PDB file of C-alpha atoms in Angstrom:
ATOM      1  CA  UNK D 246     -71.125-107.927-153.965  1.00 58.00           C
ATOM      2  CA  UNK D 247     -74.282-106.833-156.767  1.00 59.00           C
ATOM      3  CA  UNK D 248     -73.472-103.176-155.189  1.00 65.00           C
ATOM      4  CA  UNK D 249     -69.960-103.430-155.274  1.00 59.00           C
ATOM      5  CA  UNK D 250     -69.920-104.469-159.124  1.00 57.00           C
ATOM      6  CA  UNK D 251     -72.210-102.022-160.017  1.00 55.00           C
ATOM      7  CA  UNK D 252     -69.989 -99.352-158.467  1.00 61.00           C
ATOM      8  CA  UNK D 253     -67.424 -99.989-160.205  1.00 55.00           C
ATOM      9  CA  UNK D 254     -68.745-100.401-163.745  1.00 57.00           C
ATOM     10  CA  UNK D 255     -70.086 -96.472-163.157  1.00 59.00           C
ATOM     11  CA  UNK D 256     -66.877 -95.750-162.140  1.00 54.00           C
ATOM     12  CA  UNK D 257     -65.522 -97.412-165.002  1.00 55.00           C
ATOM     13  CA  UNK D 258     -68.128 -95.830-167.553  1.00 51.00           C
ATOM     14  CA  UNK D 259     -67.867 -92.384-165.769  1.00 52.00           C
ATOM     15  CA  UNK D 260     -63.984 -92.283-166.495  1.00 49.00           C
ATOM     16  CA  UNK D 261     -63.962 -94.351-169.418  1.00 47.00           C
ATOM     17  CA  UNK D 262     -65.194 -91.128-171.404  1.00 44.00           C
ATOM     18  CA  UNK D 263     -62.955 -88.667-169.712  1.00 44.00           C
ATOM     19  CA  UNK D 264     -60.587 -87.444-172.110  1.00 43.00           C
ATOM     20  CA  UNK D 265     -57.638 -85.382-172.089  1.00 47.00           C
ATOM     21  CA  UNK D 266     -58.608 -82.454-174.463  1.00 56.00           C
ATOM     22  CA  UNK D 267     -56.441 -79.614-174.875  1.00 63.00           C
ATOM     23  CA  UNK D 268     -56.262 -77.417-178.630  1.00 72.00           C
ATOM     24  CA  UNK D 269     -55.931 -74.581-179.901  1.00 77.00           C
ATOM     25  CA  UNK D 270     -59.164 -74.026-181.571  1.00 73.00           C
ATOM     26  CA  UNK D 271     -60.711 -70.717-179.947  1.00 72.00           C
ATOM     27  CA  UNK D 272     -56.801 -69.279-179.755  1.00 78.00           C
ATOM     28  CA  UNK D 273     -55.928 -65.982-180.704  1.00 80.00           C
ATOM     29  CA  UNK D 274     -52.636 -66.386-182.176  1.00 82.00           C
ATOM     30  CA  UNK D 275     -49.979 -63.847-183.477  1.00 82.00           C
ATOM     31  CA  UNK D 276     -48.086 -64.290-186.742  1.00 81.00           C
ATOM     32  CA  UNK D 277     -45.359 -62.167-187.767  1.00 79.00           C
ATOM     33  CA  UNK D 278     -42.376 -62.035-190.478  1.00 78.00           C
ATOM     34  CA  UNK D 279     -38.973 -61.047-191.649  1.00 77.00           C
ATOM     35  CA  UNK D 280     -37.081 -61.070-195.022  1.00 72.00           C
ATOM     36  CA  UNK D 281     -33.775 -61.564-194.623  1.00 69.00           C
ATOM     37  CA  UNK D 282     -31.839 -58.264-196.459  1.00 64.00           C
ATOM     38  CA  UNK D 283     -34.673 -56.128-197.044  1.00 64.00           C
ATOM     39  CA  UNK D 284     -34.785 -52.710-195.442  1.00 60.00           C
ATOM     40  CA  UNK D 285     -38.154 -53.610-193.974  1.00 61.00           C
ATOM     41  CA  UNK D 286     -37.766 -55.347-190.455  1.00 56.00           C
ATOM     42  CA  UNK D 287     -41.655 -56.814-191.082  1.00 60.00           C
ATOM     43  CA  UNK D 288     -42.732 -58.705-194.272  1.00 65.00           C
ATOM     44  CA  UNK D 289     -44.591 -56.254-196.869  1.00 58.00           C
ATOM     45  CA  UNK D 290     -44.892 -53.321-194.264  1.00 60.00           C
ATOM     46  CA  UNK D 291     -47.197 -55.667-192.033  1.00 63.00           C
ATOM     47  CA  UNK D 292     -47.172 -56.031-188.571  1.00 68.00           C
ATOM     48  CA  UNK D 293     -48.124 -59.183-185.969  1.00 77.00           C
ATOM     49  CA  UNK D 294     -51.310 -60.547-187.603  1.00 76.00           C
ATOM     50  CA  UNK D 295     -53.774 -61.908-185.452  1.00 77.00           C
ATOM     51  CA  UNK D 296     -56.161 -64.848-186.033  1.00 75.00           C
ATOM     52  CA  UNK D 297     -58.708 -66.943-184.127  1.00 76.00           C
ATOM     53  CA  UNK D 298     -57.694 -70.343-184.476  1.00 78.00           C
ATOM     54  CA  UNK D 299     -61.079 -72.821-185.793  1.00 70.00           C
ATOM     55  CA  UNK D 300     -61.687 -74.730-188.553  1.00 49.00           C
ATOM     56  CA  UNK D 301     -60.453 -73.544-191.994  1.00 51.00           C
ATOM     57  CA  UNK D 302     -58.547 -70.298-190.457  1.00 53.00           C
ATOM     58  CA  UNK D 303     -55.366 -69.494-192.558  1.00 56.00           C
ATOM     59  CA  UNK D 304     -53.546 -66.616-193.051  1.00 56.00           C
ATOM     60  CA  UNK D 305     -54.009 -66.098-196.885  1.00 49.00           C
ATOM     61  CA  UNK D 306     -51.811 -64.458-199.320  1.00 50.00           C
ATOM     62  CA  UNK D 307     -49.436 -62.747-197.017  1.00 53.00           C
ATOM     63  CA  UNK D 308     -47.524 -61.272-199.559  1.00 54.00           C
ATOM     64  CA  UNK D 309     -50.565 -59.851-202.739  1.00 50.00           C
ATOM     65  CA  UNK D 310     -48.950 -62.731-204.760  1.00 52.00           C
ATOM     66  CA  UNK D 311     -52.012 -64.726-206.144  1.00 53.00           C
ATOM     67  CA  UNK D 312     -51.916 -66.565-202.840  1.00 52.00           C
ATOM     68  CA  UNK D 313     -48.159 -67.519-203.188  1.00 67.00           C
ATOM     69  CA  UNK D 314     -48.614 -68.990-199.353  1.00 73.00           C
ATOM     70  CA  UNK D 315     -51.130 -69.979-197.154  1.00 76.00           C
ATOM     71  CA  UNK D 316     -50.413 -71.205-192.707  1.00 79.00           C
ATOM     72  CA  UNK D 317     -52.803 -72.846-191.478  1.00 80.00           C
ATOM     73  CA  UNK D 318     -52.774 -73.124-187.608  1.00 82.00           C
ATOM     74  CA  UNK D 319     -54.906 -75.904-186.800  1.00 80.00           C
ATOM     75  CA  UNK D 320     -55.655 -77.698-183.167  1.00 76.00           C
ATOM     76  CA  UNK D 321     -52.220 -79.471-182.616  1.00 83.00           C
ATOM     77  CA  UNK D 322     -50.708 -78.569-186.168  1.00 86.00           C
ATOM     78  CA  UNK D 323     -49.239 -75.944-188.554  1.00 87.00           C
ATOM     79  CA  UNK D 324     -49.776 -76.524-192.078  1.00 87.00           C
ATOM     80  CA  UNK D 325     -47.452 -74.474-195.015  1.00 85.00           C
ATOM     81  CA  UNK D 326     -48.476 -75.191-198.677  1.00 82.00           C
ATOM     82  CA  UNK D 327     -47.723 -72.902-201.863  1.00 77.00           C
ATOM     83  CA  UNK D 328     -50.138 -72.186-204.292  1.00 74.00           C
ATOM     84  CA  UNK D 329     -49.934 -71.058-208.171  1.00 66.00           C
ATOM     85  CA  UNK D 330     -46.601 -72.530-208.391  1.00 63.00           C
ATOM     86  CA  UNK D 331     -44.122 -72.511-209.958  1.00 59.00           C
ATOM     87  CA  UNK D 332     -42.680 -69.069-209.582  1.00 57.00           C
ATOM     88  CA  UNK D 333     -39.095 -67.664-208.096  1.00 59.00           C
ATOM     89  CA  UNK D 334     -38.928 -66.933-204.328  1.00 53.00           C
ATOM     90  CA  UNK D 335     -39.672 -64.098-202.747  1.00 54.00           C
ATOM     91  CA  UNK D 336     -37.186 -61.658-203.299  1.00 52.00           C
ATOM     92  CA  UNK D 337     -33.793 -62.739-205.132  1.00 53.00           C
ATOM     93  CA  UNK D 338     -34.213 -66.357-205.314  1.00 62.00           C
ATOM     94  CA  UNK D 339     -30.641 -66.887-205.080  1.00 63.00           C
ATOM     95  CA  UNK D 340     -30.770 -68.962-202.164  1.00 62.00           C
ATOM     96  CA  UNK D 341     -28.803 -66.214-199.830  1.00 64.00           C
ATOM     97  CA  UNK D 342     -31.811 -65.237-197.576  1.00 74.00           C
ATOM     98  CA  UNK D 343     -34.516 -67.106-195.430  1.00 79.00           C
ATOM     99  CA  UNK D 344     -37.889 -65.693-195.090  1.00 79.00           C
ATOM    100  CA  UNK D 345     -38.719 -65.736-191.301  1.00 83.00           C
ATOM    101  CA  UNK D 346     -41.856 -66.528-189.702  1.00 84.00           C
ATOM    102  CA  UNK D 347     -42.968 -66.682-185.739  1.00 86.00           C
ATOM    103  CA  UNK D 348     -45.984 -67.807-184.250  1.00 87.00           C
ATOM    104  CA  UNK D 349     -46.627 -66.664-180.867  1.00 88.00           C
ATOM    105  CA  UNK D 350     -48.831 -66.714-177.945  1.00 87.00           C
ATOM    106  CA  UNK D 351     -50.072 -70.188-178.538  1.00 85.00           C
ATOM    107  CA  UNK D 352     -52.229 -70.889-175.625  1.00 82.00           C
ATOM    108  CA  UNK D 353     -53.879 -74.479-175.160  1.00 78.00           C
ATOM    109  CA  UNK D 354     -57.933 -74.288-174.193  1.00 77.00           C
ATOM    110  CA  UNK D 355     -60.253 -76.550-172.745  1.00 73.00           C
ATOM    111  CA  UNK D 356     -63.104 -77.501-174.507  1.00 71.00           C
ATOM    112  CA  UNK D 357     -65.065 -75.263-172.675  1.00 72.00           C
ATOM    113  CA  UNK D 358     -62.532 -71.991-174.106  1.00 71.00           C
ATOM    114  CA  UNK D 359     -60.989 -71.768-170.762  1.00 75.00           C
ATOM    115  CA  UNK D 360     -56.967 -71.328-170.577  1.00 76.00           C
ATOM    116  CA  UNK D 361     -55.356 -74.274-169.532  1.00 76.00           C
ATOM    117  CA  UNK D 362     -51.272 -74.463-168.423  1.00 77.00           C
ATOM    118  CA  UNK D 363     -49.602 -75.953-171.192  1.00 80.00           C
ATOM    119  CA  UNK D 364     -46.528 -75.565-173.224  1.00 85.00           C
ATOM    120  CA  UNK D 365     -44.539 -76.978-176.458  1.00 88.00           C
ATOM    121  CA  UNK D 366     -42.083 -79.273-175.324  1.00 91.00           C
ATOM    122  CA  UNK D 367     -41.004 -80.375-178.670  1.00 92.00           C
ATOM    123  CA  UNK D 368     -42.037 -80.206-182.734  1.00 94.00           C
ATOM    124  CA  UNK D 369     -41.706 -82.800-185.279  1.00 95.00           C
ATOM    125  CA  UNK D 370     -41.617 -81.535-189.085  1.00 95.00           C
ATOM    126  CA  UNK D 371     -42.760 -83.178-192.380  1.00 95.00           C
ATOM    127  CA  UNK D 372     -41.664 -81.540-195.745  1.00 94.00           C
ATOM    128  CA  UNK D 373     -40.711 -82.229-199.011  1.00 92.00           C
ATOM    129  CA  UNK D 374     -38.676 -78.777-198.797  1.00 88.00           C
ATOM    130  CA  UNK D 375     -35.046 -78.530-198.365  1.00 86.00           C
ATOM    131  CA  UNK D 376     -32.989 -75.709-196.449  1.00 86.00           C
ATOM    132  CA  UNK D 377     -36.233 -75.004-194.444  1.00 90.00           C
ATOM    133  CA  UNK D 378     -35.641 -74.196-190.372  1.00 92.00           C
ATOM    134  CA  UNK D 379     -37.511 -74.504-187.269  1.00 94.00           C
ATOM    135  CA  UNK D 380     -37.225 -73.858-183.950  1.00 95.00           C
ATOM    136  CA  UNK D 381     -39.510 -73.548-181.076  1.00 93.00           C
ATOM    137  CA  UNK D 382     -40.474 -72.373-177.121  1.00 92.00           C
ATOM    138  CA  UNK D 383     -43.009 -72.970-174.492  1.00 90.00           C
ATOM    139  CA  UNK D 384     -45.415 -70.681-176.812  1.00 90.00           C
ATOM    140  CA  UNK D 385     -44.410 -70.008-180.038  1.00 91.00           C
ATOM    141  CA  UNK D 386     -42.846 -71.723-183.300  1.00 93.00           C
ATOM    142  CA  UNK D 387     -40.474 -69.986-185.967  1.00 93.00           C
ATOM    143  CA  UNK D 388     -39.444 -71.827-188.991  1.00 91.00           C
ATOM    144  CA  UNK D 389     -37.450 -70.070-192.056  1.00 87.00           C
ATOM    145  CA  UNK D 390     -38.141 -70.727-195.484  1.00 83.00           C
ATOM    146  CA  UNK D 391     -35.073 -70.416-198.187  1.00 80.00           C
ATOM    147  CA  UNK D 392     -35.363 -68.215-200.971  1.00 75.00           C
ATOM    148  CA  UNK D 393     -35.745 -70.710-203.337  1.00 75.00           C
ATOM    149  CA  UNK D 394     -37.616 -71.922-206.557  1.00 75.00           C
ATOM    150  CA  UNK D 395     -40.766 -72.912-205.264  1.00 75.00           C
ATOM    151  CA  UNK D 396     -43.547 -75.260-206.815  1.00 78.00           C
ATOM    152  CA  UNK D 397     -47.259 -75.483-205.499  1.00 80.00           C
ATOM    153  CA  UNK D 398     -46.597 -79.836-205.063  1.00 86.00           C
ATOM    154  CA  UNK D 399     -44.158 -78.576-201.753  1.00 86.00           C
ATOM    155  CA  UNK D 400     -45.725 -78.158-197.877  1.00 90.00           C
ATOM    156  CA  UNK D 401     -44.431 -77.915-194.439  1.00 91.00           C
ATOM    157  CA  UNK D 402     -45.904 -79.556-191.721  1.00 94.00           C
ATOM    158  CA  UNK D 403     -45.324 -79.046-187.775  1.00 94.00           C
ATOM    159  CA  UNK D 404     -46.952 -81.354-185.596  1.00 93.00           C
ATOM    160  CA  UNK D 405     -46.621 -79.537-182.261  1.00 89.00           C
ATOM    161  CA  UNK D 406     -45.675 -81.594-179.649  1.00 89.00           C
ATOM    162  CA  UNK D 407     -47.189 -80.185-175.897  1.00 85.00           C
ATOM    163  CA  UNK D 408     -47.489 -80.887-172.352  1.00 82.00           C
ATOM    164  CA  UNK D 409     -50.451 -80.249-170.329  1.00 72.00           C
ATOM    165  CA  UNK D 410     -50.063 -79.556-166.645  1.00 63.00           C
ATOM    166  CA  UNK D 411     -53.572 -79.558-165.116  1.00 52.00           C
ATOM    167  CA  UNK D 412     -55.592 -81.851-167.987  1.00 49.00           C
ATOM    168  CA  UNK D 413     -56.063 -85.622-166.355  1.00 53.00           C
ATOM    169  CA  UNK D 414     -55.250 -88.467-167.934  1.00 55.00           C
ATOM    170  CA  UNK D 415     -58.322 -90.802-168.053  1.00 58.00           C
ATOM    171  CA  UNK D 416     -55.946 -93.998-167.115  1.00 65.00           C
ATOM    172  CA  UNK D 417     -55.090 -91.807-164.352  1.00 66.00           C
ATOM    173  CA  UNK D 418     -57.897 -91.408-162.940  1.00 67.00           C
ATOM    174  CA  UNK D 419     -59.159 -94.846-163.447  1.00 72.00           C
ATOM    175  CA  UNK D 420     -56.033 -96.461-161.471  1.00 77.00           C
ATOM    176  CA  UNK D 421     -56.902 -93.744-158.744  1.00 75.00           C
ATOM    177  CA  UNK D 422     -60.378 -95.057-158.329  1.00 78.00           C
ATOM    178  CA  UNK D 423     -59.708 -98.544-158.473  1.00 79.00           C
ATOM    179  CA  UNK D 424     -56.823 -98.236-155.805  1.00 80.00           C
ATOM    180  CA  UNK D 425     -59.914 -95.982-153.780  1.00 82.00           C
ATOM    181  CA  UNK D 426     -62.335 -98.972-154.209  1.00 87.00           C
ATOM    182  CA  UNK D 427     -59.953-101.721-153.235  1.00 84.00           C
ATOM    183  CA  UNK D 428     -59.071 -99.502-149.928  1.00 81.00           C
ATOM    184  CA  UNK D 429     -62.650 -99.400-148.857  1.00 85.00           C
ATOM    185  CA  UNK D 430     -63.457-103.397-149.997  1.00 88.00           C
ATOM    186  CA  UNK D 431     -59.924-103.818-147.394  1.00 83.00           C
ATOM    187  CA  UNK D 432     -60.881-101.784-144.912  1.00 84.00           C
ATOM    188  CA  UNK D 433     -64.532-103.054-144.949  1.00 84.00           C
ATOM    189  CA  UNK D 434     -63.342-107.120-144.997  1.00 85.00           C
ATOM    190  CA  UNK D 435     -61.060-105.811-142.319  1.00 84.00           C
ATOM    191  CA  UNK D 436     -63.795-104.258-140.004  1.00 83.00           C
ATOM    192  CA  UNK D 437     -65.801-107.832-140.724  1.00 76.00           C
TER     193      UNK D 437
END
């Protein structure tokens, strides 16, 4: 019975620290834009921008305007904040256009850097923005910002919501070894 109890508390301690990581940090993500009526398909002339996702990594002033905008893609977020407000927009601040943005090739990693299968199965947005839009697939997020009056006090924030195919759960596994150990104690009683 001593055995038996100690087997299962290393069991227990073993899968007690198992834990389901999956992020983005170590990702090499692709941003890329598009103002709505200008003659330019890409936002000032610039094509997909690529980043390694880690701590602090943003794409800074994306347009030359005294850092009018900063994303930051952290490990299960996107963050949107304005700085050096207030000033006009973009381009006509008339509220007729959007300015587009798309973040692809989000891949989730272990925490060893490895790929792992996962996927966006949903976002949830905070802001204190009005007219703004998102969407979303397995890999990527858009969201649209009006042409609008903007002030360095507004943000956007996406929580991205995933699924992870081939990352345990650490519940999971403990049920699984649990049911294993009470097979054997059954079988053993049984062979008694």
């Amino acid at each position: 019975m001593k055995k038996l109890l100690a087997y299962l508390f290393t069991v227990a301690a073993i899968f007690w620290g198992a834990t389901s990581s999956a992020s983005l940090m170590g990702d090499e993500v692709l941003l890329s834009c598009m103002q709505s009526g200008s003659p330019s398909p890409v936002c000032e002339g610039n094509g997909e921008m690529p980043a390694i996702v880690g701590a602090d990594v943003e794409y800074p002033d994306y347009f030359n305007f005294q850092n009018s905008l900063s994303i930051d893609i952290s490990a299960e977020s996107i963050w949107v904040t304005f700085d050096n407000g207030p000033y006009c927009g973009w381009f006509t601040c008339d509220g007729q256009g959007f300015l587009d943005f798309w973040l692809t090739d989000l891949d989730w990693r272990h925490s060893d850097g490895s790929l792992m299968d996962g996927m966006i199965v949903g976002i949830e947005v905070i802001t204190n923005m009005s007219g703004v839009l998102t969407d979303w697939g397995p890999h990527s997020v858009h969201f649209s910002l009006p042409e609008t009056q903007v002030t360095d006090d507004m943000f956007l924030h996406i929580d991205l919501i995933t699924r992870h195919g081939d990352v345990p759960e650490p519940e999971t596994l403990a049920i699984f070894a649990l049911a294993l150990t009470g097979l054997g104690i059954f079988r053993r009683r049984r062979a008694q």
